[in-house]
Short mmCIF file of C-alpha atoms in Angstrom, two decimals:
data_model
loop_
_atom_site.label_atom_id
_atom_site.label_comp_id
_atom_site.label_asym_id
_atom_site.label_seq_id
_atom_site.Cartn_x
_atom_site.Cartn_y
_atom_site.Cartn_z
CA MET A 1 21.12 11.58 3.78
CA LYS A 2 18.33 9.06 3.44
CA THR A 3 15.02 10.05 1.85
CA ILE A 4 12.03 10.30 4.21
CA GLY A 5 8.71 9.15 2.77
CA LEU A 6 5.59 10.85 4.10
CA ILE A 7 1.99 9.70 3.79
CA GLY A 8 0.29 13.00 4.52
CA GLY A 9 -2.77 15.11 3.89
CA MET A 10 -4.65 13.69 6.89
CA SER A 11 -5.05 16.57 7.42
CA TRP A 12 -2.72 18.78 5.43
CA GLU A 13 -2.77 21.25 8.33
CA SER A 14 -0.53 18.95 10.34
CA THR A 15 1.41 17.71 7.32
CA VAL A 16 2.63 21.28 6.89
CA ILE A 17 4.08 21.04 10.40
CA TYR A 18 5.85 17.78 9.51
CA TYR A 19 7.45 19.41 6.48
CA GLN A 20 8.57 22.44 8.45
CA LEU A 21 9.91 20.38 11.35
CA LEU A 22 11.83 17.94 9.16
CA ASN A 23 13.54 20.68 7.22
CA ARG A 24 14.28 22.75 10.32
CA LEU A 25 15.75 19.75 12.12
CA ALA A 26 17.90 18.83 9.12
CA ARG A 27 19.24 22.39 8.95
CA GLU A 28 19.96 22.39 12.68
CA ALA A 29 21.87 19.12 12.35
CA LEU A 30 23.80 19.86 9.18
CA GLY A 31 23.95 23.67 9.06
CA GLY A 32 24.15 25.96 6.05
CA LEU A 33 21.54 25.50 3.37
CA HIS A 34 20.82 21.86 4.16
CA SER A 35 17.26 20.57 4.30
CA ALA A 36 15.59 17.17 4.47
CA GLN A 37 15.18 14.85 1.50
CA ILE A 38 11.44 14.18 1.46
CA LEU A 39 9.08 12.27 -0.81
CA MET A 40 5.41 12.86 -0.01
CA TRP A 41 2.08 11.30 -0.92
CA SER A 42 -0.68 13.68 0.17
CA PHE A 43 -4.28 12.45 0.29
CA ASP A 44 -7.50 14.34 -0.25
CA PHE A 45 -8.55 14.12 3.39
CA GLY A 46 -12.23 14.48 2.49
CA GLU A 47 -12.08 11.03 0.91
CA ILE A 48 -10.20 9.49 3.85
CA GLU A 49 -12.50 11.08 6.45
CA ALA A 50 -15.54 9.67 4.64
CA LEU A 51 -14.05 6.18 4.86
CA GLN A 52 -13.32 6.69 8.57
CA ALA A 53 -16.83 7.91 9.31
CA ALA A 54 -18.33 4.98 7.39
CA GLY A 55 -16.14 2.52 9.26
CA ASP A 56 -14.74 1.34 5.92
CA TRP A 57 -11.29 0.60 7.27
CA GLY A 58 -10.71 -2.03 4.60
CA ARG A 59 -10.78 0.49 1.76
CA ALA A 60 -8.82 2.94 3.87
CA THR A 61 -6.14 0.30 4.38
CA THR A 62 -5.95 -0.33 0.64
CA ARG A 63 -5.47 3.38 0.00
CA MET A 64 -2.73 3.54 2.61
CA THR A 65 -0.83 0.49 1.40
CA ASP A 66 -1.00 1.74 -2.19
CA ALA A 67 0.44 5.06 -1.07
CA ALA A 68 3.26 3.34 0.81
CA ARG A 69 4.17 1.27 -2.24
CA SER A 70 4.24 4.40 -4.40
CA ILE A 71 6.56 6.10 -1.94
CA GLU A 72 8.86 3.09 -1.88
CA LYS A 73 8.96 2.94 -5.68
CA GLY A 74 9.78 6.64 -5.69
CA GLY A 75 12.96 5.99 -3.74
CA ALA A 76 12.08 6.64 -0.10
CA ASP A 77 14.19 4.88 2.53
CA CYS A 78 11.50 4.90 5.24
CA VAL A 79 7.83 5.75 5.55
CA LEU A 80 5.95 7.89 8.06
CA ILE A 81 2.17 7.94 8.40
CA CYS A 82 1.61 11.59 9.26
CA THR A 83 -1.39 10.98 11.48
CA ASN A 84 -1.97 8.98 14.64
CA THR A 85 -5.40 7.69 13.60
CA MET A 86 -4.24 6.02 10.41
CA HIS A 87 -1.68 4.03 12.35
CA LYS A 88 -4.69 1.75 12.75
CA MET A 89 -3.35 0.02 9.62
CA ALA A 90 0.35 0.49 10.38
CA GLU A 91 1.01 -3.26 10.38
CA GLU A 92 -0.57 -3.65 6.94
CA VAL A 93 1.39 -0.69 5.60
CA GLN A 94 4.64 -2.13 6.92
CA ALA A 95 3.84 -5.53 5.42
CA ALA A 96 3.26 -3.91 2.02
CA VAL A 97 6.79 -2.46 1.73
CA ASP A 98 10.38 -3.43 2.41
CA ILE A 99 11.43 -0.06 3.82
CA PRO A 100 10.88 0.53 7.56
CA LEU A 101 7.80 2.27 8.89
CA ILE A 102 8.66 4.60 11.77
CA HIS A 103 5.71 4.12 14.13
CA ILE A 104 4.47 7.21 15.92
CA ALA A 105 3.47 5.30 19.06
CA ASP A 106 6.97 3.87 19.39
CA THR A 107 8.63 7.29 19.18
CA THR A 108 6.14 8.59 21.74
CA ALA A 109 6.79 5.67 24.07
CA THR A 110 10.53 6.38 23.99
CA ALA A 111 9.89 9.92 25.20
CA LEU A 112 7.42 8.80 27.86
CA LYS A 113 9.92 6.31 29.25
CA ALA A 114 12.70 8.88 29.29
CA ALA A 115 10.46 11.23 31.29
CA LYS A 116 9.50 8.38 33.66
CA VAL A 117 5.79 9.10 33.51
CA GLU A 118 3.32 6.33 34.28
CA HIS A 119 -0.22 7.60 33.67
CA PRO A 120 -0.41 9.60 30.42
CA LEU A 121 -3.66 11.08 29.18
CA LEU A 122 -4.28 10.47 25.46
CA LEU A 123 -5.89 13.37 23.57
CA ALA A 124 -6.80 12.21 20.09
CA THR A 125 -9.59 11.42 17.68
CA ARG A 126 -12.34 9.21 19.00
CA TYR A 127 -10.98 6.39 16.82
CA THR A 128 -7.56 6.57 18.49
CA MET A 129 -8.91 7.06 22.00
CA GLU A 130 -11.51 4.29 21.84
CA GLN A 131 -9.91 1.63 19.64
CA ASP A 132 -6.93 -0.46 20.67
CA PHE A 133 -4.39 0.00 17.86
CA TYR A 134 -2.58 2.87 19.62
CA LYS A 135 -3.23 2.27 23.31
CA GLY A 136 -2.67 -1.43 22.78
CA ARG A 137 0.72 -0.89 21.19
CA LEU A 138 1.77 1.36 24.05
CA ALA A 139 0.68 -1.29 26.54
CA ASP A 140 1.78 -4.47 24.80
CA LYS A 141 5.10 -3.31 23.37
CA HIS A 142 6.14 -0.68 25.90
CA GLY A 143 4.28 -1.42 29.13
CA ILE A 144 2.59 1.99 29.14
CA THR A 145 -1.08 2.24 30.09
CA ALA A 146 -2.65 5.37 28.63
CA GLN A 147 -5.92 6.73 29.93
CA VAL A 148 -8.52 8.65 27.95
CA PRO A 149 -11.04 11.35 28.90
CA GLY A 150 -14.63 10.54 29.80
CA ASP A 151 -17.23 10.19 27.07
CA GLU A 152 -18.33 13.84 26.94
CA ASP A 153 -14.73 15.03 26.93
CA ARG A 154 -13.81 12.50 24.22
CA THR A 155 -16.59 13.90 22.06
CA LEU A 156 -15.36 17.44 22.64
CA VAL A 157 -11.75 16.57 21.84
CA HIS A 158 -12.73 14.66 18.68
CA ASP A 159 -15.12 17.34 17.40
CA VAL A 160 -12.57 20.13 17.82
CA ILE A 161 -10.09 18.12 15.76
CA TYR A 162 -12.42 17.47 12.82
CA ASP A 163 -14.63 20.56 12.92
CA GLU A 164 -11.89 23.08 13.66
CA LEU A 165 -8.23 22.06 13.58
CA CYS A 166 -8.41 20.03 10.36
CA ARG A 167 -10.06 23.08 8.78
CA GLY A 168 -7.40 25.52 9.97
CA ILE A 169 -9.55 26.97 12.76
CA VAL A 170 -7.75 27.61 16.05
CA SER A 171 -10.21 28.83 18.68
CA PRO A 172 -9.29 30.30 22.09
CA ALA A 173 -12.52 28.85 23.44
CA SER A 174 -11.56 25.36 22.28
CA LYS A 175 -8.12 25.77 23.79
CA ALA A 176 -9.75 26.61 27.11
CA ASP A 177 -11.93 23.51 26.76
CA TYR A 178 -8.86 21.32 26.16
CA LEU A 179 -7.12 22.78 29.19
CA GLU A 180 -10.17 21.91 31.30
CA VAL A 181 -10.22 18.35 29.93
CA VAL A 182 -6.59 17.90 30.91
CA GLU A 183 -7.14 19.43 34.34
CA ARG A 184 -9.99 17.03 35.05
CA ALA A 185 -7.78 14.13 34.03
CA ARG A 186 -4.89 15.44 36.14
CA GLN A 187 -7.13 15.54 39.18
CA ALA A 188 -8.10 11.93 38.37
CA GLY A 189 -4.45 10.83 38.34
CA ALA A 190 -2.97 11.64 34.94
CA ASP A 191 0.68 12.64 35.26
CA SER A 192 1.29 13.64 31.63
CA VAL A 193 -0.42 14.39 28.32
CA ILE A 194 0.02 12.80 24.88
CA PHE A 195 -0.96 14.99 21.94
CA GLY A 196 -2.24 11.85 20.23
CA CYS A 197 -3.51 13.61 17.14
CA THR A 198 -1.07 15.44 14.90
CA GLU A 199 -3.32 18.54 14.90
CA VAL A 200 -3.51 18.94 18.69
CA GLY A 201 -0.24 20.87 18.76
CA LEU A 202 -1.90 23.55 16.63
CA LEU A 203 -4.19 24.35 19.56
CA VAL A 204 -2.11 23.74 22.69
CA SER A 205 1.58 23.45 23.47
CA PRO A 206 3.52 21.66 26.21
CA GLU A 207 4.06 25.01 27.90
CA ASP A 208 0.31 25.24 28.56
CA PHE A 209 0.47 22.45 31.16
CA ASP A 210 2.09 21.95 34.53
CA ILE A 211 2.59 18.26 33.79
CA PRO A 212 4.78 16.85 30.99
CA ALA A 213 3.19 17.00 27.54
CA PHE A 214 4.36 15.12 24.47
CA ASP A 215 3.72 16.39 20.95
CA THR A 216 3.64 13.25 18.77
CA THR A 217 4.20 15.23 15.57
CA GLU A 218 7.48 16.65 16.83
CA LEU A 219 8.63 13.33 18.29
CA HIS A 220 7.82 11.54 15.03
CA ALA A 221 9.71 14.10 12.96
CA ARG A 222 12.76 13.90 15.23
CA ALA A 223 12.84 10.12 14.90
CA ALA A 224 12.68 10.42 11.11
CA ILE A 225 15.59 12.85 10.98
CA GLU A 226 17.63 10.62 13.27
CA PHE A 227 16.98 7.74 10.88
CA ALA A 228 17.80 9.84 7.82
CA LEU A 229 21.12 11.04 9.21
CA THR A 230 22.45 7.67 10.38
#
């Protein structure tokens, strides 16, 4: 089994889900007492969030590339960035190491294509919804055009992630708000939903929607296990 390198802690609430999923999937594949071989670098998210809020993506990139190099030196065979937002510097992270980076947008695109959906709604942080590093990769590499909620709904989705989910708060009221955001988008033509932040699956699940929904955390973990076992 290959060793999976995780850059986590952004936030640790979703990194916990990665760890659980990876080990559960390894046990399902191999049986018995097997679990995944994992090497993790976990950030203090308070420091990373401050860099995000300040727009200091240069320093954030340096922190991420340093973490990737540490993971590689530790013996990892691949690297996962355990957050959609910090895939903003995925190309720089990949360039900093010789081991492959498993990109969360690519694993998501594979599932979208298999489901034959054409107009996915992206629920994510404001950075991911409004900047081009994620949507652009879906479009340029995979021919998938993702749509995002309107401005007020983007603010709501973003604030719930940072003010609640990253702090371990799961609110029924916020879940209802997310369901309304998706319903408005569905009426506007969305035919599917991307949980484009690794914390979104803490609040809602695919079973909450009558259109296909794709949990990027689960898809990312499955791709990592497939890599580790081949």
